[in-house]
Amino acid sequence: MATINQTAPETFAEAAEVLASASADGRSVRIRGAGTKLGWGRATGTPAVELRTSALTEILEHNAGDHTAVLQAGVPLAAAQHTFAGAGQRVALDPPLGADQAATIGGILATADSGPLRHRFGAPRDLVLGVTVALSDGTLAKSGSKVIKNVAGYDLAKLFAGAFGTLGLILSVSVRLHPLPDGHTTALGATSDANALAAAALALARAPLEFEALDVAWHGGRGGLLARCAGPEHARRGRRAAKLLDDLALVDVDMTDADEALWERQRAGQRSTHGAVVRVAHKPSALAGVLRATDAAGGTLVGRAGLGTSYVEIAPESVAEFRRAVGPAPSVLLDAPDALRAESDPWGTVEAPALALMRSVKRRFDPTTTCNPGLFVGGI
């Protein structure tokens, strides 16, 4: 078995040197944060070097007055949230954080991972003001700003968001912060009618209630909606949401401010330790069809009801048929056994013009194909 050279640079310059040396020698580099999503993407061969961000764990700046912060890539999101909470602030990101809440800000940005808060605050790329990155030729590049009103450099930050480390190594991230809400209320209702649930989801998404999160859950022919109101008058808005759910003929309508377990269950549904998870990007109006496909596959679904993003946990042997059933909606295989990742493309079919553009970007940033080769769409 090939030996992997593991390294954890302590400075940006050291990290850039690791990439430059590997590139010059024709060695491949696997970029790794805490490893909570190490199984995502295409199955690849053993890399020559594993470059970890585990030594890059400083919060470089916390500008509470400006609601911004600069974090090194290896900072665990949970640790950052604890620090920001002391000033009544947070990064409005809440993806599943994995074992010991280890997921890092760099890994979350690189994989574009998110949770229920995406409904209100957007994806990681929407909260990033700038990045510092190391490229495979040893270049240290910086874009963006820690000042919210300065939009210069946004493109580079967004380009690295969701690129799975195939363009280079994210070293630090400048993020926008939001105030912690002073309270929250969740309204919820259930139904066994997929069409009714989809219609209710659309109705709530259009309601002027400023939900912090609007999620769907479904299993075994039954499911429900969860609508979380946070901040000013959250209880009053929660009551309005509950009334709307009742008017829409959902059953078991309720509301609660002790809702943390509900939302933790939603986040947990985005991962699987024994099966497979497929993320489907569909039109919100197509939710009913995805629910029926989930039932046909014997699966469990959680997702963002207003955005059309669903995470479906199913048995590995059902993945291919499920992805055909939800097509032409794009789907990505996330958690899965190694054998399944080796025999099927997690990314699915990509239109030729889009793939050509992505390959062009890869050549521009990593012409020696040093960084995470083969992991991304089309074997990039």
Short mmCIF file of C-alpha atoms in Angstrom, two decimals:
data_model
loop_
_atom_site.label_atom_id
_atom_site.label_comp_id
_atom_site.label_asym_id
_atom_site.label_seq_id
_atom_site.Cartn_x
_atom_site.Cartn_y
_atom_site.Cartn_z
CA MET A 1 0.00 0.00 0.00
CA ALA A 2 1.31 3.44 -0.94
CA THR A 3 2.43 5.68 1.92
CA ILE A 4 0.73 9.05 2.22
CA ASN A 5 2.87 11.97 3.33
CA GLN A 6 0.67 13.80 5.85
CA THR A 7 1.46 17.42 6.65
CA ALA A 8 -0.25 20.16 8.63
CA PRO A 9 1.36 23.53 7.80
CA GLU A 10 1.30 26.16 10.55
CA THR A 11 1.55 29.18 8.28
CA PHE A 12 0.11 30.23 4.94
CA ALA A 13 3.59 30.34 3.43
CA GLU A 14 4.30 26.78 4.52
CA ALA A 15 1.04 25.59 2.99
CA ALA A 16 1.85 27.31 -0.30
CA GLU A 17 5.30 25.69 -0.30
CA VAL A 18 3.79 22.23 0.17
CA LEU A 19 1.58 22.74 -2.89
CA ALA A 20 4.39 24.23 -4.98
CA SER A 21 6.76 21.37 -4.14
CA ALA A 22 4.15 18.72 -4.92
CA SER A 23 3.23 20.43 -8.19
CA ALA A 24 6.86 20.63 -9.28
CA ASP A 25 7.36 16.92 -8.55
CA GLY A 26 4.10 15.80 -10.16
CA ARG A 27 2.65 14.57 -6.84
CA SER A 28 -1.05 14.71 -6.07
CA VAL A 29 -2.35 16.46 -2.93
CA ARG A 30 -5.49 15.67 -1.02
CA ILE A 31 -6.70 18.72 0.89
CA ARG A 32 -8.38 17.84 4.17
CA GLY A 33 -10.05 19.70 6.99
CA ALA A 34 -11.59 17.69 9.83
CA GLY A 35 -12.54 14.85 7.46
CA THR A 36 -16.27 14.99 8.22
CA LYS A 37 -17.07 14.89 4.49
CA LEU A 38 -14.06 12.92 3.32
CA GLY A 39 -16.24 10.40 1.51
CA TRP A 40 -17.96 12.96 -0.73
CA GLY A 41 -17.13 13.25 -4.41
CA ARG A 42 -15.72 10.72 -6.85
CA ALA A 43 -13.64 7.83 -5.63
CA THR A 44 -9.97 8.61 -6.32
CA GLY A 45 -6.65 6.89 -5.95
CA THR A 46 -4.31 7.26 -2.99
CA PRO A 47 -2.73 10.75 -2.98
CA ALA A 48 0.98 11.29 -2.49
CA VAL A 49 0.39 14.07 0.05
CA GLU A 50 -2.43 14.78 2.48
CA LEU A 51 -2.41 18.47 3.38
CA ARG A 52 -4.41 19.14 6.54
CA THR A 53 -5.63 22.46 7.88
CA SER A 54 -5.60 21.22 11.48
CA ALA A 55 -2.90 23.71 12.52
CA LEU A 56 -4.68 26.71 11.01
CA THR A 57 -7.12 27.26 13.86
CA GLU A 58 -6.96 30.97 14.70
CA ILE A 59 -9.79 33.48 14.62
CA LEU A 60 -7.66 36.23 13.15
CA GLU A 61 -10.17 39.03 13.63
CA HIS A 62 -13.58 39.51 15.19
CA ASN A 63 -14.90 42.93 14.36
CA ALA A 64 -18.05 42.90 16.46
CA GLY A 65 -19.00 46.46 15.54
CA ASP A 66 -18.84 45.69 11.82
CA HIS A 67 -20.37 42.22 12.18
CA THR A 68 -17.45 40.59 10.39
CA ALA A 69 -14.74 38.09 11.25
CA VAL A 70 -11.69 36.50 9.63
CA LEU A 71 -11.06 32.84 10.42
CA GLN A 72 -8.32 30.48 9.39
CA ALA A 73 -9.65 27.52 7.42
CA GLY A 74 -9.13 24.95 10.17
CA VAL A 75 -11.28 26.72 12.76
CA PRO A 76 -14.16 24.42 13.79
CA LEU A 77 -17.44 26.20 13.15
CA ALA A 78 -18.69 25.21 16.61
CA ALA A 79 -15.71 26.90 18.27
CA ALA A 80 -16.22 30.04 16.19
CA GLN A 81 -19.91 30.17 17.10
CA HIS A 82 -19.01 29.92 20.79
CA THR A 83 -16.68 32.91 20.45
CA PHE A 84 -19.12 35.01 18.47
CA ALA A 85 -21.97 34.23 20.85
CA GLY A 86 -20.10 36.18 23.52
CA ALA A 87 -20.85 39.28 21.46
CA GLY A 88 -24.41 38.20 20.68
CA GLN A 89 -23.47 37.19 17.12
CA ARG A 90 -23.15 34.13 14.90
CA VAL A 91 -22.19 32.92 11.48
CA ALA A 92 -25.57 32.04 9.99
CA LEU A 93 -24.46 28.56 8.96
CA ASP A 94 -25.77 25.37 10.56
CA PRO A 95 -24.76 22.28 8.54
CA PRO A 96 -24.28 18.96 10.33
CA LEU A 97 -20.92 19.25 12.10
CA GLY A 98 -19.99 15.59 12.35
CA ALA A 99 -18.36 13.72 15.20
CA ASP A 100 -17.29 16.00 18.07
CA GLN A 101 -18.69 18.95 16.06
CA ALA A 102 -15.40 18.99 14.19
CA ALA A 103 -16.44 20.45 10.81
CA THR A 104 -14.28 23.43 9.89
CA ILE A 105 -15.14 26.70 8.22
CA GLY A 106 -12.81 25.86 5.31
CA GLY A 107 -14.38 22.47 4.72
CA ILE A 108 -17.88 23.88 4.92
CA LEU A 109 -17.07 26.51 2.30
CA ALA A 110 -15.16 24.09 0.06
CA THR A 111 -18.11 21.68 -0.03
CA ALA A 112 -20.83 24.37 0.02
CA ASP A 113 -22.46 22.55 2.92
CA SER A 114 -25.45 24.11 4.65
CA GLY A 115 -28.40 23.45 6.95
CA PRO A 116 -31.90 24.82 7.64
CA LEU A 117 -30.64 28.41 8.05
CA ARG A 118 -30.01 28.49 4.31
CA HIS A 119 -33.68 29.40 3.85
CA ARG A 120 -33.13 32.84 5.40
CA PHE A 121 -29.43 33.52 5.03
CA GLY A 122 -28.34 31.68 1.90
CA ALA A 123 -25.51 29.26 1.20
CA PRO A 124 -21.92 29.63 2.50
CA ARG A 125 -20.94 31.58 -0.61
CA ASP A 126 -23.54 34.21 0.31
CA LEU A 127 -21.94 34.83 3.71
CA VAL A 128 -18.32 34.98 2.58
CA LEU A 129 -16.80 38.42 2.03
CA GLY A 130 -13.36 37.25 0.98
CA VAL A 131 -10.82 34.45 1.04
CA THR A 132 -7.09 33.87 1.12
CA VAL A 133 -6.02 30.83 -0.88
CA ALA A 134 -2.87 28.99 -1.90
CA LEU A 135 -2.58 27.81 -5.50
CA SER A 136 -0.63 24.85 -6.78
CA ASP A 137 2.22 27.03 -8.08
CA GLY A 138 2.80 28.40 -4.58
CA THR A 139 0.96 31.66 -5.14
CA LEU A 140 -0.89 33.19 -2.20
CA ALA A 141 -3.96 34.99 -3.48
CA LYS A 142 -6.45 37.14 -1.60
CA SER A 143 -9.77 38.53 -2.70
CA GLY A 144 -12.68 40.39 -1.20
CA SER A 145 -12.79 42.36 1.99
CA LYS A 146 -13.80 42.14 5.62
CA VAL A 147 -16.03 45.18 5.03
CA ILE A 148 -19.55 44.27 3.96
CA LYS A 149 -20.05 47.16 1.55
CA ASN A 150 -16.92 46.29 -0.46
CA VAL A 151 -17.85 43.74 -3.11
CA ALA A 152 -14.46 43.60 -4.84
CA GLY A 153 -13.16 40.05 -5.05
CA TYR A 154 -16.46 38.30 -4.43
CA ASP A 155 -16.03 36.20 -7.55
CA LEU A 156 -12.92 34.39 -6.30
CA ALA A 157 -14.52 33.58 -2.96
CA LYS A 158 -17.59 32.22 -4.69
CA LEU A 159 -15.47 30.30 -7.18
CA PHE A 160 -13.79 28.33 -4.39
CA ALA A 161 -17.14 27.73 -2.65
CA GLY A 162 -18.24 24.24 -3.60
CA ALA A 163 -15.09 23.49 -5.66
CA PHE A 164 -14.10 20.70 -3.24
CA GLY A 165 -10.51 21.90 -3.01
CA THR A 166 -9.84 21.24 -6.70
CA LEU A 167 -8.75 24.83 -7.43
CA GLY A 168 -6.45 25.28 -4.45
CA LEU A 169 -6.34 25.42 -0.68
CA ILE A 170 -8.57 27.81 1.27
CA LEU A 171 -6.41 29.32 4.00
CA SER A 172 -8.70 31.88 5.59
CA VAL A 173 -12.24 33.11 5.20
CA SER A 174 -13.74 36.53 5.89
CA VAL A 175 -17.39 36.16 6.85
CA ARG A 176 -20.38 38.30 7.59
CA LEU A 177 -21.94 37.85 11.03
CA HIS A 178 -25.55 38.23 12.13
CA PRO A 179 -27.05 38.99 15.54
CA LEU A 180 -28.23 36.07 17.62
CA PRO A 181 -32.04 36.15 17.75
CA ASP A 182 -33.60 36.94 21.11
CA GLY A 183 -36.01 34.01 20.77
CA HIS A 184 -37.62 31.61 18.33
CA THR A 185 -40.83 29.68 17.75
CA THR A 186 -41.47 26.76 15.42
CA ALA A 187 -44.86 25.98 13.93
CA LEU A 188 -45.38 22.50 12.54
CA GLY A 189 -48.05 20.40 10.92
CA ALA A 190 -48.34 16.95 9.36
CA THR A 191 -50.10 15.13 6.54
CA SER A 192 -50.02 11.84 4.64
CA ASP A 193 -50.89 13.57 1.36
CA ALA A 194 -47.77 14.39 -0.68
CA ASN A 195 -49.64 16.89 -2.85
CA ALA A 196 -51.07 18.67 0.18
CA LEU A 197 -47.67 18.90 1.80
CA ALA A 198 -46.10 20.33 -1.36
CA ALA A 199 -48.92 22.87 -1.69
CA ALA A 200 -48.55 23.88 1.94
CA ALA A 201 -44.81 24.31 1.48
CA LEU A 202 -45.35 26.68 -1.43
CA ALA A 203 -47.98 28.63 0.51
CA LEU A 204 -45.71 29.11 3.52
CA ALA A 205 -42.74 30.02 1.34
CA ARG A 206 -44.82 32.85 -0.13
CA ALA A 207 -46.21 34.03 3.21
CA PRO A 208 -44.79 37.34 4.50
CA LEU A 209 -43.63 35.84 7.80
CA GLU A 210 -39.84 36.04 7.37
CA PHE A 211 -39.07 32.49 8.43
CA GLU A 212 -35.57 31.77 9.64
CA ALA A 213 -36.02 28.21 8.40
CA LEU A 214 -38.72 26.35 6.47
CA ASP A 215 -38.14 22.61 6.27
CA VAL A 216 -39.91 19.46 5.15
CA ALA A 217 -39.61 15.95 6.57
CA TRP A 218 -41.07 12.76 5.05
CA HIS A 219 -40.93 9.04 5.75
CA GLY A 220 -43.20 6.08 5.10
CA GLY A 221 -45.96 8.01 3.38
CA ARG A 222 -46.26 10.71 6.03
CA GLY A 223 -44.47 13.94 6.76
CA GLY A 224 -44.74 17.52 7.78
CA LEU A 225 -43.53 21.10 7.61
CA LEU A 226 -41.49 22.98 10.18
CA ALA A 227 -41.49 26.78 10.04
CA ARG A 228 -39.20 28.63 12.45
CA CYS A 229 -39.72 32.28 13.30
CA ALA A 230 -36.88 34.06 15.11
CA GLY A 231 -36.26 37.53 16.46
CA PRO A 232 -38.82 40.28 16.96
CA GLU A 233 -42.38 39.06 17.61
CA HIS A 234 -41.39 35.47 16.88
CA ALA A 235 -44.29 34.09 18.92
CA ARG A 236 -46.87 36.19 17.09
CA ARG A 237 -45.47 35.18 13.71
CA GLY A 238 -45.36 31.57 14.87
CA ARG A 239 -49.07 31.70 15.71
CA ARG A 240 -49.79 33.09 12.24
CA ALA A 241 -47.77 30.27 10.69
CA ALA A 242 -49.64 27.68 12.75
CA LYS A 243 -52.98 29.15 11.69
CA LEU A 244 -51.89 29.03 8.06
CA LEU A 245 -50.94 25.36 8.43
CA ASP A 246 -54.34 24.68 9.96
CA ASP A 247 -56.08 26.55 7.13
CA LEU A 248 -54.16 24.41 4.66
CA ALA A 249 -55.72 21.29 6.23
CA LEU A 250 -52.56 19.91 7.80
CA VAL A 251 -53.12 17.91 10.98
CA ASP A 252 -51.44 17.78 14.38
CA VAL A 253 -50.68 21.48 14.02
CA ASP A 254 -48.63 22.75 16.94
CA MET A 255 -46.07 25.38 17.89
CA THR A 256 -43.18 25.31 20.32
CA ASP A 257 -40.21 27.38 21.46
CA ALA A 258 -38.44 24.24 22.72
CA ASP A 259 -37.54 23.33 19.16
CA GLU A 260 -33.80 22.60 19.16
CA ALA A 261 -34.30 18.83 18.98
CA LEU A 262 -36.60 19.23 15.97
CA TRP A 263 -34.01 21.14 13.99
CA GLU A 264 -31.16 18.92 15.09
CA ARG A 265 -33.13 15.99 13.69
CA GLN A 266 -33.46 17.83 10.38
CA ARG A 267 -29.72 18.40 10.21
CA ALA A 268 -29.00 14.79 11.17
CA GLY A 269 -31.19 13.62 8.29
CA GLN A 270 -28.66 15.08 5.85
CA ARG A 271 -26.15 12.37 6.78
CA SER A 272 -26.07 8.57 6.88
CA THR A 273 -23.60 6.22 8.53
CA HIS A 274 -24.97 3.04 6.97
CA GLY A 275 -26.95 3.92 3.84
CA ALA A 276 -26.62 6.52 1.11
CA VAL A 277 -27.70 10.16 0.95
CA VAL A 278 -28.74 11.78 -2.33
CA ARG A 279 -29.15 15.54 -2.51
CA VAL A 280 -31.76 16.57 -5.07
CA ALA A 281 -32.05 20.10 -6.46
CA HIS A 282 -35.63 20.40 -7.69
CA LYS A 283 -38.20 23.08 -8.27
CA PRO A 284 -40.16 23.74 -5.07
CA SER A 285 -43.29 22.97 -7.08
CA ALA A 286 -41.90 19.48 -7.85
CA LEU A 287 -41.68 18.46 -4.18
CA ALA A 288 -44.62 16.03 -4.34
CA GLY A 289 -42.90 13.98 -7.04
CA VAL A 290 -39.71 13.77 -4.98
CA LEU A 291 -41.73 12.65 -1.96
CA ARG A 292 -43.35 9.87 -3.97
CA ALA A 293 -39.98 8.78 -5.36
CA THR A 294 -38.68 8.68 -1.79
CA ASP A 295 -41.53 6.39 -0.78
CA ALA A 296 -40.92 4.12 -3.77
CA ALA A 297 -37.28 3.79 -2.72
CA GLY A 298 -38.15 3.18 0.93
CA GLY A 299 -36.28 6.33 1.89
CA THR A 300 -36.42 9.21 4.34
CA LEU A 301 -36.36 12.84 3.24
CA VAL A 302 -35.48 16.12 4.91
CA GLY A 303 -34.98 19.39 3.09
CA ARG A 304 -35.49 23.06 2.50
CA ALA A 305 -39.15 23.30 1.54
CA GLY A 306 -38.93 26.80 0.09
CA LEU A 307 -35.71 26.28 -1.85
CA GLY A 308 -36.21 22.89 -3.49
CA THR A 309 -33.22 21.16 -1.90
CA SER A 310 -33.94 17.69 -0.52
CA TYR A 311 -31.68 15.15 1.18
CA VAL A 312 -32.90 11.58 0.79
CA GLU A 313 -31.44 8.67 2.75
CA ILE A 314 -31.95 5.35 0.98
CA ALA A 315 -30.38 1.92 0.73
CA PRO A 316 -27.32 1.92 -1.56
CA GLU A 317 -28.92 -0.58 -3.96
CA SER A 318 -31.84 1.84 -4.52
CA VAL A 319 -29.73 4.87 -5.47
CA ALA A 320 -29.63 4.36 -9.25
CA GLU A 321 -33.39 3.85 -9.60
CA PHE A 322 -34.15 6.78 -7.29
CA ARG A 323 -31.94 9.14 -9.27
CA ARG A 324 -33.67 8.08 -12.48
CA ALA A 325 -37.06 8.65 -10.85
CA VAL A 326 -36.30 12.24 -9.80
CA GLY A 327 -34.63 13.14 -13.10
CA PRO A 328 -34.24 15.48 -14.84
CA ALA A 329 -33.71 17.27 -11.51
CA PRO A 330 -29.96 17.24 -10.77
CA SER A 331 -28.90 14.95 -7.94
CA VAL A 332 -25.61 14.40 -6.13
CA LEU A 333 -24.59 11.34 -4.15
CA LEU A 334 -23.13 12.45 -0.82
CA ASP A 335 -22.66 9.81 1.86
CA ALA A 336 -22.28 6.36 0.33
CA PRO A 337 -20.29 3.14 0.74
CA ASP A 338 -16.96 3.16 -1.09
CA ALA A 339 -18.13 0.45 -3.48
CA LEU A 340 -21.08 2.55 -4.63
CA ARG A 341 -18.91 5.63 -5.12
CA ALA A 342 -16.50 3.57 -7.20
CA GLU A 343 -19.15 2.18 -9.54
CA SER A 344 -21.32 5.26 -10.06
CA ASP A 345 -20.62 8.94 -10.65
CA PRO A 346 -21.75 10.88 -7.57
CA TRP A 347 -22.18 14.04 -9.63
CA GLY A 348 -24.43 12.66 -12.36
CA THR A 349 -24.68 14.07 -15.86
CA VAL A 350 -23.43 17.61 -16.50
CA GLU A 351 -24.16 19.59 -19.65
CA ALA A 352 -21.15 19.76 -21.98
CA PRO A 353 -20.82 23.59 -22.01
CA ALA A 354 -20.85 23.75 -18.21
CA LEU A 355 -18.31 20.95 -17.95
CA ALA A 356 -16.05 22.63 -20.49
CA LEU A 357 -16.17 25.85 -18.48
CA MET A 358 -15.32 24.04 -15.24
CA ARG A 359 -12.38 22.30 -16.89
CA SER A 360 -11.14 25.63 -18.19
CA VAL A 361 -11.27 27.10 -14.68
CA LYS A 362 -9.41 24.06 -13.33
CA ARG A 363 -6.64 24.54 -15.92
CA ARG A 364 -6.38 28.21 -15.00
CA PHE A 365 -6.00 27.67 -11.26
CA ASP A 366 -4.38 24.24 -11.10
CA PRO A 367 -2.75 23.45 -14.46
CA THR A 368 -0.71 20.59 -12.98
CA THR A 369 -3.87 18.92 -11.56
CA THR A 370 -2.22 18.77 -8.15
CA CYS A 371 -5.20 19.59 -5.90
CA ASN A 372 -7.72 16.82 -5.19
CA PRO A 373 -7.42 15.40 -8.74
CA GLY A 374 -10.41 13.45 -10.04
CA LEU A 375 -12.66 14.28 -7.09
CA PHE A 376 -14.98 16.78 -8.73
CA VAL A 377 -17.47 16.87 -11.60
CA GLY A 378 -16.29 15.13 -14.76
CA GLY A 379 -13.19 13.81 -13.04
CA ILE A 380 -11.79 17.31 -12.47
#
